[in-house]
C-alpha cells in the first residue's frame, strides 16, 4: 500500500455560523451541503463539519471541540496574508515563522479558529520571491516606525527592487 494524499478531515464545531464565517468569509473556502453534512471545499480537499460529537458514524474515539491542529497551504505573499487576517480582527498566535513542510521550506502563521483548533496557514517558499517580500515588509515596518534615517528614499528602494525583480524574471513586489 502507498498513501497518496489527504482527501478530508473532520472538525466538530459548537457554533456553525462562526465556523462558516471563519473558513468561508475569511479563508475563502466554499461551503457545500452533502446531504445533511456541511462541507468546506478548497482545492482538491475538503473539511467535513460536525455540529455535535458523534453526529455521523463512524466517528473518532476522542472526538471533541477544538482538538485539531492542522496546516493549510495558501498561495500568495505570507506577509499580505498575515495583514489580511489581522485586518479581519483575528489574533495571531505566532507571526511569520520558517517551517519544514511536507514539500519543502514554508513560511507559516498560526491562529485559532472559533472552536479553538490550531490552524497553521503556510506559503511554500520560492526563495527569491519570499526574500523580496520580506525586504519589502521590513521597508514597510521602517516606514511605519519612522526608523528610516540614513536609508535610501522609499522610491529609490522600490526602484531597486523593481529592477532586481525584472532581472530575476519575477513579478514586481512593489506593484509598479
Coordinates of N, CA, C and O in Angstrom, one line a residue:
X1 N 0.8 -1.2 0.0 CA 0.0 0.0 0.0 C 0.9 1.2 0.0 O 1.9 1.3 0.6
X2 N 0.4 2.3 -0.7 CA 1.1 3.6 -0.7 C 0.0 4.7 -0.6 O -0.8 4.8 -1.5
X3 N 0.0 5.4 0.5 CA -0.9 6.5 0.7 C -0.5 7.7 -0.2 O 0.7 8.0 -0.2
X4 N -1.4 8.3 -0.9 CA -1.1 9.3 -1.9 C -1.3 10.7 -1.4 O -0.6 11.6 -1.7
X5 N -2.4 10.9 -0.6 CA -2.7 12.3 -0.2 C -3.8 12.3 0.8 O -4.4 11.2 1.1
X6 N -4.2 13.4 1.3 CA -5.3 13.6 2.3 C -6.5 14.0 1.5 O -6.4 15.0 0.7
X7 N -7.7 13.4 1.7 CA -8.9 13.8 1.0 C -9.7 14.8 1.8 O -10.1 15.8 1.4
X8 N -9.9 14.4 3.1 CA -10.6 15.3 4.0 C -10.3 15.0 5.5 O -9.7 13.9 5.8
X9 N -10.7 15.8 6.3 CA -10.7 15.6 7.8 C -11.9 16.2 8.4 O -12.6 17.0 7.7
X10 N -12.2 16.0 9.6 CA -13.4 16.5 10.3 C -13.1 17.5 11.4 O -12.1 17.3 12.2
X11 N -13.9 18.5 11.5 CA -13.9 19.4 12.6 C -15.2 19.4 13.2 O -16.3 19.4 12.5
X12 N -15.3 19.3 14.5 CA -16.5 19.4 15.3 C -16.7 20.8 15.8 O -15.8 21.3 16.5
X13 N -17.8 21.4 15.5 CA -17.9 22.8 15.8 C -19.1 23.1 16.8 O -20.2 22.4 16.6
X14 N -18.9 23.9 17.7 CA -20.0 24.3 18.6 C -20.9 25.4 18.0 O -22.1 25.5 18.4
X15 N -20.3 26.2 17.1 CA -21.0 27.4 16.6 C -20.8 27.3 15.0 O -19.8 27.9 14.5
X16 N -21.8 26.8 14.3 CA -21.7 26.6 12.9 C -21.5 28.0 12.2 O -20.7 28.1 11.3
X17 N -22.3 29.0 12.6 CA -22.2 30.3 12.0 C -20.8 30.9 12.1 O -20.3 31.4 11.1
X18 N -20.2 30.8 13.3 CA -18.9 31.4 13.5 C -17.9 30.6 12.7 O -16.9 31.1 12.1
X19 N -18.0 29.3 12.7 CA -17.1 28.4 11.9 C -17.2 28.7 10.4 O -16.1 28.9 9.8
X20 N -18.4 28.9 9.9 CA -18.5 29.2 8.5 C -18.0 30.6 8.2 O -17.3 30.8 7.1
X21 N -18.2 31.5 9.1 CA -17.6 32.9 8.8 C -16.1 32.8 8.7 O -15.5 33.4 7.8
X22 N -15.5 32.1 9.6 CA -14.0 31.9 9.6 C -13.5 31.3 8.4 O -12.6 31.8 7.7
X23 N -14.0 30.1 8.0 CA -13.5 29.3 6.9 C -14.0 29.8 5.6 O -13.2 29.7 4.6
X24 N -15.2 30.3 5.5 CA -15.7 30.8 4.2 C -15.4 32.3 3.9 O -14.8 32.6 2.9
X25 N -15.9 33.1 4.9 CA -15.7 34.6 4.6 C -14.3 35.0 4.8 O -13.9 35.9 4.0
X26 N -13.5 34.5 5.7 CA -12.2 35.0 5.9 C -11.2 34.1 5.1 O -10.3 34.7 4.4
X27 N -11.2 32.8 5.2 CA -10.2 32.0 4.5 C -10.6 31.7 3.0 O -9.8 31.1 2.3
X28 N -11.8 31.9 2.6 CA -12.2 31.8 1.2 C -12.6 30.4 0.8 O -12.6 30.1 -0.4
X29 N -12.9 29.5 1.7 CA -13.4 28.2 1.3 C -14.8 28.2 0.8 O -15.5 29.2 1.1
X30 N -15.2 27.2 0.1 CA -16.6 27.1 -0.4 C -17.4 26.2 0.5 O -17.0 25.1 0.8
X31 N -18.6 26.7 1.0 CA -19.5 25.9 1.8 C -20.4 25.1 0.9 O -21.1 25.7 0.1
X32 N -20.5 23.8 1.1 CA -21.5 23.0 0.4 C -22.2 22.1 1.4 O -21.7 21.9 2.5
X33 N -23.3 21.5 0.9 CA -24.0 20.5 1.6 C -23.9 19.2 0.9 O -24.1 19.2 -0.3
X34 N -23.6 18.2 1.6 CA -23.6 16.8 1.0 C -24.6 16.0 1.9 O -24.3 15.5 2.9
X35 N -25.9 16.1 1.4 CA -26.9 15.6 2.2 C -27.1 16.5 3.5 O -27.2 17.7 3.3
X36 N -27.0 15.9 4.7 CA -27.1 16.7 5.9 C -25.7 17.1 6.4 O -25.6 17.8 7.4
X37 N -24.7 16.8 5.6 CA -23.3 17.1 6.0 C -22.8 18.4 5.5 O -22.9 18.7 4.3
X38 N -22.4 19.3 6.4 CA -21.7 20.6 6.0 C -20.3 20.3 5.6 O -19.6 19.6 6.3
X39 N -19.9 20.8 4.4 CA -18.6 20.6 3.9 C -17.9 21.9 3.5 O -18.6 22.8 2.9
X40 N -16.6 22.0 3.8 CA -15.8 23.2 3.4 C -14.9 22.7 2.3 O -14.0 21.8 2.5
X41 N -15.0 23.2 1.1 CA -14.3 22.7 -0.1 C -13.2 23.7 -0.4 O -13.4 24.9 -0.4
X42 N -12.0 23.2 -0.6 CA -10.9 24.1 -1.1 C -9.9 23.2 -1.9 O -9.6 22.1 -1.4
X43 N -9.5 23.7 -3.0 CA -8.6 22.9 -3.9 C -9.2 21.5 -4.1 O -10.4 21.4 -4.5
X44 N -8.4 20.5 -3.9 CA -8.9 19.1 -4.1 C -9.2 18.4 -2.8 O -9.4 17.2 -2.7
X45 N -9.3 19.2 -1.7 CA -9.6 18.7 -0.4 C -10.9 19.3 0.1 O -11.5 20.2 -0.4
X46 N -11.3 18.7 1.3 CA -12.4 19.2 2.0 C -12.3 19.0 3.5 O -11.5 18.2 3.9
X47 N -13.0 19.8 4.2 CA -13.2 19.6 5.7 C -14.7 19.3 5.9 O -15.5 20.1 5.5
X48 N -15.0 18.2 6.5 CA -16.3 17.9 6.9 C -16.6 18.5 8.3 O -15.7 18.4 9.2
X49 N -17.7 19.1 8.4 CA -18.1 19.8 9.7 C -19.2 18.9 10.4 O -20.2 18.5 9.8
X50 N -18.9 18.6 11.7 CA -19.9 18.0 12.5 C -20.3 19.1 13.5 O -19.5 19.8 14.1
X51 N -21.6 19.2 13.8 CA -22.1 20.2 14.7 C -22.3 19.6 16.1 O -22.6 20.4 17.0
X52 N -22.2 18.3 16.2 CA -22.2 17.7 17.6 C -21.3 16.5 17.5 O -21.0 15.9 16.4
X53 N -20.7 16.1 18.6 CA -19.8 15.0 18.7 C -20.6 13.7 18.4 O -21.7 13.5 18.9
X54 N -20.1 12.9 17.4 CA -20.8 11.7 17.0 C -22.0 11.9 16.1 O -22.8 11.0 16.0
X55 N -22.0 13.1 15.5 CA -23.2 13.4 14.6 C -23.3 12.4 13.4 O -24.4 12.0 13.0
X56 N -22.2 12.0 12.9 CA -22.1 11.0 11.8 C -21.3 9.8 12.2 O -20.2 10.0 12.9
X57 N -21.7 8.6 11.8 CA -21.0 7.4 12.2 C -20.1 6.9 11.0 O -20.6 7.1 9.9
X58 N -19.0 6.3 11.2 CA -18.3 6.3 12.5 C -17.6 7.6 12.8 O -17.5 8.5 11.9
X59 N -17.2 7.8 14.0 CA -16.5 9.0 14.4 C -15.3 8.6 15.3 O -15.2 7.5 15.8
X60 N -14.4 9.6 15.5 CA -13.2 9.3 16.2 C -13.5 9.0 17.7 O -14.4 9.5 18.3
X61 N -12.7 8.2 18.3 CA -12.8 7.7 19.7 C -12.8 8.9 20.6 O -13.6 9.0 21.5
X62 N -11.9 9.9 20.4 CA -11.8 11.1 21.2 C -12.2 12.4 20.5 O -11.5 13.4 20.7
X63 N -13.3 12.3 19.8 CA -13.7 13.5 19.0 C -14.1 14.6 20.1 O -14.6 14.3 21.2
X64 N -13.9 15.8 19.7 CA -14.2 16.9 20.5 C -14.0 18.2 19.8 O -13.7 18.3 18.7
X65 N -14.4 19.3 20.6 CA -14.3 20.7 20.0 C -12.9 21.2 20.3 O -12.3 21.0 21.3
X66 N -12.3 21.8 19.3 CA -11.0 22.5 19.4 C -9.8 21.5 19.6 O -8.8 22.0 20.2
X67 N -9.9 20.3 19.2 CA -8.8 19.4 19.4 C -7.9 19.1 18.1 O -7.1 18.2 18.1
X68 N -8.2 19.9 17.1 CA -7.4 19.7 15.8 C -6.3 20.6 15.7 O -6.3 21.7 16.3
X69 N -5.3 20.2 15.0 CA -4.1 21.0 14.7 C -3.6 20.7 13.3 O -3.2 19.5 13.1
X70 N -3.8 21.6 12.4 CA -3.5 21.3 11.0 C -2.9 22.5 10.3 O -3.0 23.6 10.7
X71 N -2.4 22.2 9.1 CA -1.8 23.2 8.3 C -2.5 23.3 6.9 O -2.7 22.3 6.3
X72 N -2.9 24.5 6.6 CA -3.5 24.8 5.3 C -2.5 25.6 4.4 O -1.9 26.5 4.9
X73 N -2.3 25.1 3.2 CA -1.3 25.7 2.3 C -2.0 26.8 1.5 O -3.0 26.5 0.8
X74 N -1.5 28.0 1.5 CA -2.1 29.1 0.7 C -1.1 29.5 -0.4 O 0.1 29.1 -0.4
X75 N -1.6 30.3 -1.3 CA -0.7 30.9 -2.3 C -0.7 32.4 -2.0 O -1.6 32.9 -1.4
X76 N 0.3 33.0 -2.5 CA 0.5 34.5 -2.3 C 1.6 34.8 -1.3 O 2.4 34.0 -1.0
X77 N 1.6 36.0 -0.9 CA 2.6 36.6 0.0 C 2.2 36.4 1.4 O 1.1 36.8 1.8
X78 N 3.0 35.6 2.2 CA 2.6 35.3 3.6 C 2.4 36.6 4.4 O 1.6 36.7 5.3
X79 N 3.2 37.7 4.1 CA 3.0 38.9 4.9 C 1.7 39.6 4.5 O 1.1 40.2 5.4
X80 N 1.3 39.5 3.3 CA 0.0 40.1 2.9 C -1.1 39.3 3.6 O -2.2 39.8 4.0
X81 N -1.0 37.9 3.6 CA -2.0 37.1 4.3 C -2.0 37.4 5.8 O -3.1 37.6 6.3
X82 N -0.9 37.6 6.4 CA -0.8 38.0 7.8 C -1.6 39.3 8.0 O -2.4 39.4 8.9
X83 N -1.3 40.3 7.2 CA -2.0 41.6 7.3 C -3.5 41.5 7.1 O -4.3 42.1 7.8
X84 N -3.9 40.6 6.1 CA -5.3 40.4 5.8 C -6.0 39.8 7.0 O -7.1 40.2 7.4
X85 N -5.4 38.8 7.7 CA -6.0 38.2 8.9 C -6.1 39.2 10.0 O -7.1 39.2 10.7
X86 N -5.0 39.9 10.2 CA -5.1 40.9 11.3 C -6.1 42.0 11.1 O -6.8 42.4 12.0
X87 N -6.2 42.4 9.8 CA -7.3 43.4 9.4 C -8.7 42.9 9.7 O -9.6 43.7 9.9
X88 N -8.8 41.6 9.6 CA -10.1 41.0 9.9 C -10.4 40.8 11.4 O -11.4 40.3 11.8
X89 N -9.4 41.3 12.2 CA -9.6 41.2 13.6 C -9.2 39.9 14.3 O -9.5 39.7 15.4
X90 N -8.5 39.1 13.5 CA -8.0 37.8 14.1 C -6.7 38.0 14.8 O -5.8 38.7 14.4
X91 N -6.6 37.3 16.0 CA -5.4 37.3 16.7 C -4.5 36.2 16.3 O -4.9 35.0 16.3
X92 N -3.2 36.5 15.9 CA -2.3 35.5 15.5 C -1.5 35.0 16.7 O -1.1 35.8 17.6
X93 N -1.4 33.7 16.8 CA -0.7 33.1 17.9 C 0.8 33.2 17.7 O 1.6 33.5 18.6
X94 N 1.3 33.1 16.4 CA 2.7 33.3 16.1 C 2.7 33.9 14.7 O 2.0 33.5 13.8
X95 N 3.7 34.8 14.6 CA 3.8 35.5 13.3 C 4.5 34.7 12.3 O 4.4 33.4 12.3
X96 N 5.1 35.3 11.3 CA 5.7 34.5 10.2 C 6.9 33.8 10.7 O 7.8 34.4 11.3
X97 N 6.9 32.4 10.6 CA 8.0 31.6 11.0 C 8.3 30.6 9.9 O 7.5 30.2 9.2
X98 N 9.6 30.3 9.9 CA 10.0 29.3 8.9 C 9.7 27.9 9.4 O 10.0 27.6 10.6
X99 N 9.1 27.0 8.6 CA 8.8 25.7 9.0 C 9.2 24.7 7.9 O 9.3 25.1 6.7
X100 N 9.4 23.5 8.3 CA 9.7 22.4 7.3 C 8.3 21.7 6.9 O 7.8 21.0 7.7
X101 N 7.9 22.0 5.7 CA 6.6 21.4 5.3 C 6.9 20.1 4.6 O 8.0 19.7 4.4
X102 N 5.9 19.4 4.2 CA 6.0 18.1 3.5 C 6.7 18.2 2.2 O 7.3 17.3 1.7
X103 N 6.6 19.4 1.5 CA 7.2 19.6 0.2 C 8.3 20.6 0.2 O 8.7 21.0 -0.9
X104 N 8.8 21.0 1.4 CA 10.0 21.9 1.4 C 9.8 23.0 2.5 O 8.9 22.9 3.3
X105 N 10.6 24.0 2.4 CA 10.5 25.1 3.3 C 9.3 26.0 3.1 O 9.0 26.3 1.9
X106 N 8.7 26.4 4.1 CA 7.5 27.2 4.0 C 7.5 28.3 5.1 O 8.2 28.1 6.2
X107 N 6.8 29.4 4.9 CA 6.6 30.4 5.9 C 5.2 30.2 6.4 O 4.2 30.1 5.7
X108 N 5.1 30.3 7.8 CA 3.8 29.9 8.4 C 3.3 31.0 9.4 O 4.2 31.7 10.0
X109 N 2.0 31.1 9.6 CA 1.4 31.9 10.7 C 0.4 30.9 11.3 O -0.1 30.0 10.7
X110 N 0.2 31.2 12.6 CA -0.7 30.3 13.4 C -1.8 31.2 14.1 O -1.5 32.3 14.5
X111 N -3.0 30.6 14.1 CA -4.1 31.2 14.7 C -5.1 30.1 15.1 O -5.0 29.0 14.7
X112 N -6.1 30.5 16.0 CA -7.1 29.6 16.4 C -8.4 29.9 15.6 O -8.7 31.1 15.4
X113 N -9.1 28.8 15.2 CA -10.4 29.0 14.7 C -11.4 29.3 15.8 O -11.0 29.2 17.0
X114 N -12.7 29.5 15.5 CA -13.6 29.9 16.6 C -13.8 28.7 17.6 O -14.2 29.0 18.8
X115 N -13.5 27.5 17.3 CA -13.6 26.4 18.2 C -12.4 26.1 19.0 O -12.3 25.2 19.8
X116 N -11.3 26.8 18.7 CA -10.0 26.6 19.3 C -9.1 25.6 18.6 O -8.0 25.3 19.2
X117 N -9.4 25.2 17.4 CA -8.5 24.4 16.6 C -7.3 25.2 16.2 O -7.5 26.4 15.8
X118 N -6.1 24.7 16.3 CA -4.9 25.4 15.9 C -4.8 25.3 14.4 O -4.6 24.2 13.8
X119 N -4.8 26.4 13.7 CA -4.8 26.5 12.2 C -3.5 27.1 11.8 O -3.2 28.3 12.2
X120 N -2.7 26.4 11.1 CA -1.4 26.9 10.5 C -1.7 27.3 9.1 O -2.3 26.4 8.3
X121 N -1.4 28.5 8.7 CA -1.5 28.9 7.2 C -0.1 29.1 6.7 O 0.6 29.9 7.3
X122 N 0.2 28.4 5.7 CA 1.6 28.4 5.2 C 1.7 28.7 3.7 O 0.8 28.3 2.9
X123 N 2.8 29.3 3.3 CA 3.1 29.5 1.9 C 4.5 28.9 1.6 O 5.4 29.2 2.3
X124 N 4.5 28.0 0.7 CA 5.8 27.4 0.3 C 6.7 28.5 -0.3 O 6.2 29.3 -1.1
X125 N 7.9 28.4 0.0 CA 8.9 29.4 -0.5 C 9.3 29.2 -1.9 O 9.8 28.1 -2.3
X126 N 9.2 30.2 -2.7 CA 10.0 30.4 -3.8 C 11.0 31.4 -3.3 O 10.7 32.5 -3.0
X127 N 12.2 30.9 -3.0 CA 13.2 31.7 -2.2 C 13.4 33.1 -2.6 O 13.4 34.0 -1.8
X128 N 13.5 33.3 -3.9 CA 13.7 34.7 -4.4 C 12.5 35.6 -4.1 O 12.7 36.7 -3.6
X129 N 11.3 35.1 -4.4 CA 10.1 35.9 -4.2 C 9.9 36.2 -2.7 O 9.6 37.3 -2.3
X130 N 10.1 35.2 -1.8 CA 9.9 35.4 -0.4 C 11.0 36.4 0.2 O 10.7 37.2 1.0
X131 N 12.2 36.3 -0.3 CA 13.2 37.2 0.1 C 12.9 38.7 -0.2 O 13.0 39.6 0.6
X132 N 12.4 38.9 -1.4 CA 12.0 40.2 -1.8 C 10.8 40.7 -1.0 O 10.7 41.8 -0.6
X133 N 9.8 39.8 -0.8 CA 8.7 40.1 0.1 C 9.1 40.5 1.5 O 8.5 41.4 2.1
X134 N 10.0 39.7 2.0 CA 10.5 40.0 3.4 C 11.1 41.4 3.4 O 10.9 42.2 4.4
X135 N 12.0 41.7 2.4 CA 12.6 43.0 2.4 C 11.6 44.2 2.3 O 11.7 45.2 3.0
X136 N 10.6 43.9 1.5 CA 9.5 45.0 1.3 C 8.8 45.1 2.7 O 8.4 46.2 3.0
X137 N 8.5 44.0 3.3 CA 7.9 44.0 4.6 C 8.7 44.8 5.6 O 8.2 45.7 6.4
X138 N 10.0 44.6 5.6 CA 10.9 45.3 6.5 C 10.9 46.8 6.2 O 10.9 47.7 7.1
X139 N 10.9 47.1 4.9 CA 10.8 48.5 4.5 C 9.5 49.2 5.0 O 9.5 50.3 5.5
X140 N 8.4 48.4 4.9 CA 7.1 49.0 5.4 C 7.2 49.2 6.9 O 6.7 50.2 7.4
X141 N 7.8 48.3 7.7 CA 7.9 48.4 9.1 C 8.8 49.7 9.4 O 8.4 50.5 10.3
X142 N 9.8 49.9 8.6 CA 10.7 51.0 8.8 C 9.9 52.3 8.5 O 10.0 53.3 9.2
X143 N 9.1 52.3 7.5 CA 8.2 53.5 7.2 C 7.3 53.8 8.4 O 7.2 54.9 8.8
X144 N 6.6 52.8 8.9 CA 5.7 53.0 10.0 C 6.3 53.4 11.3 O 5.8 54.2 12.0
X145 N 7.5 52.9 11.6 CA 8.2 53.3 12.8 C 9.0 54.6 12.7 O 9.4 55.1 13.7
X146 N 9.2 55.1 11.5 CA 10.0 56.3 11.3 C 11.5 56.0 11.4 O 12.3 56.9 11.4
X147 N 11.9 54.8 11.5 CA 13.3 54.4 11.6 C 13.9 54.3 10.2 O 14.5 53.3 9.8
X148 N 13.8 55.4 9.4 CA 14.4 55.4 8.1 C 15.5 56.3 7.9 O 16.0 56.5 6.7
X149 N 15.9 57.0 8.9 CA 17.0 57.9 8.8 C 18.3 57.2 8.3 O 18.7 56.2 8.7
X150 N 18.9 57.8 7.3 CA 20.1 57.3 6.7 C 19.8 56.2 5.6 O 20.7 55.7 4.9
X151 N 18.5 55.9 5.4 CA 18.1 54.9 4.4 C 18.0 55.6 3.1 O 17.9 56.9 3.0
X152 N 18.0 54.9 2.0 CA 17.6 55.4 0.7 C 16.2 55.8 0.8 O 15.4 55.4 1.6
X153 N 15.8 56.7 -0.1 CA 14.4 57.1 -0.2 C 13.5 55.9 -0.5 O 14.0 54.9 -1.2
X154 N 12.3 55.9 -0.2 CA 11.4 54.8 -0.5 C 11.3 54.6 -2.0 O 11.4 53.4 -2.5
X155 N 11.3 55.6 -2.8 CA 11.2 55.5 -4.2 C 12.5 54.8 -4.8 O 12.4 54.0 -5.7
X156 N 13.6 55.2 -4.2 CA 14.9 54.6 -4.6 C 14.9 53.1 -4.3 O 15.4 52.3 -5.1
X157 N 14.5 52.7 -3.1 CA 14.5 51.3 -2.7 C 13.5 50.5 -3.6 O 13.8 49.5 -4.1
X158 N 12.3 51.1 -3.8 CA 11.3 50.4 -4.7 C 11.8 50.2 -6.1 O 11.6 49.2 -6.7
X159 N 12.5 51.3 -6.6 CA 13.0 51.2 -8.0 C 14.1 50.1 -8.0 O 14.2 49.3 -9.0
X160 N 15.0 50.0 -7.0 CA 16.0 48.9 -6.9 C 15.3 47.6 -6.9 O 15.8 46.7 -7.7
X161 N 14.3 47.3 -6.1 CA 13.6 46.1 -6.1 C 12.9 45.7 -7.4 O 12.9 44.6 -7.9
X162 N 12.3 46.8 -8.0 CA 11.7 46.6 -9.3 C 12.7 46.1 -10.4 O 12.4 45.1 -11.1
X163 N 13.8 46.7 -10.4 CA 14.9 46.3 -11.4 C 15.3 44.9 -11.1 O 15.5 44.1 -12.0
X164 N 15.6 44.6 -9.8 CA 16.0 43.3 -9.4 C 15.0 42.2 -9.8 O 15.3 41.1 -10.3
X165 N 13.7 42.5 -9.5 CA 12.7 41.6 -9.8 C 12.6 41.3 -11.3 O 12.5 40.1 -11.8
X166 N 12.7 42.4 -12.1 CA 12.7 42.2 -13.6 C 13.9 41.4 -14.0 O 13.8 40.5 -14.9
X167 N 15.1 41.6 -13.5 CA 16.3 40.9 -13.8 C 16.1 39.4 -13.5 O 16.7 38.5 -14.2
X168 N 15.5 39.1 -12.4 CA 15.3 37.7 -11.9 C 14.1 37.1 -12.6 O 13.8 35.9 -12.3
X169 N 13.4 37.8 -13.4 CA 12.2 37.3 -14.1 C 11.0 37.1 -13.1 O 10.1 36.3 -13.4
X170 N 10.9 37.9 -12.1 CA 9.9 37.9 -11.1 C 8.9 39.0 -11.3 O 9.3 40.0 -11.9
X171 N 7.7 38.8 -10.8 CA 6.7 40.0 -10.8 C 7.2 41.0 -9.8 O 7.8 40.6 -8.8
X172 N 7.0 42.2 -10.1 CA 7.4 43.3 -9.2 C 6.7 43.2 -7.8 O 5.5 43.0 -7.8
X173 N 7.4 43.3 -6.7 CA 6.8 43.2 -5.4 C 6.3 44.6 -5.0 O 5.7 44.7 -4.0
X174 N 6.7 45.6 -5.7 CA 6.2 47.0 -5.4 C 4.9 47.4 -6.0 O 4.3 48.3 -5.6
X175 N 4.4 46.5 -6.9 CA 3.2 46.9 -7.5 C 3.3 47.9 -8.6 O 2.3 48.4 -9.2
X176 N 4.5 48.3 -9.0 CA 4.7 49.3 -10.1 C 5.2 48.6 -11.3 O 5.8 47.6 -11.3

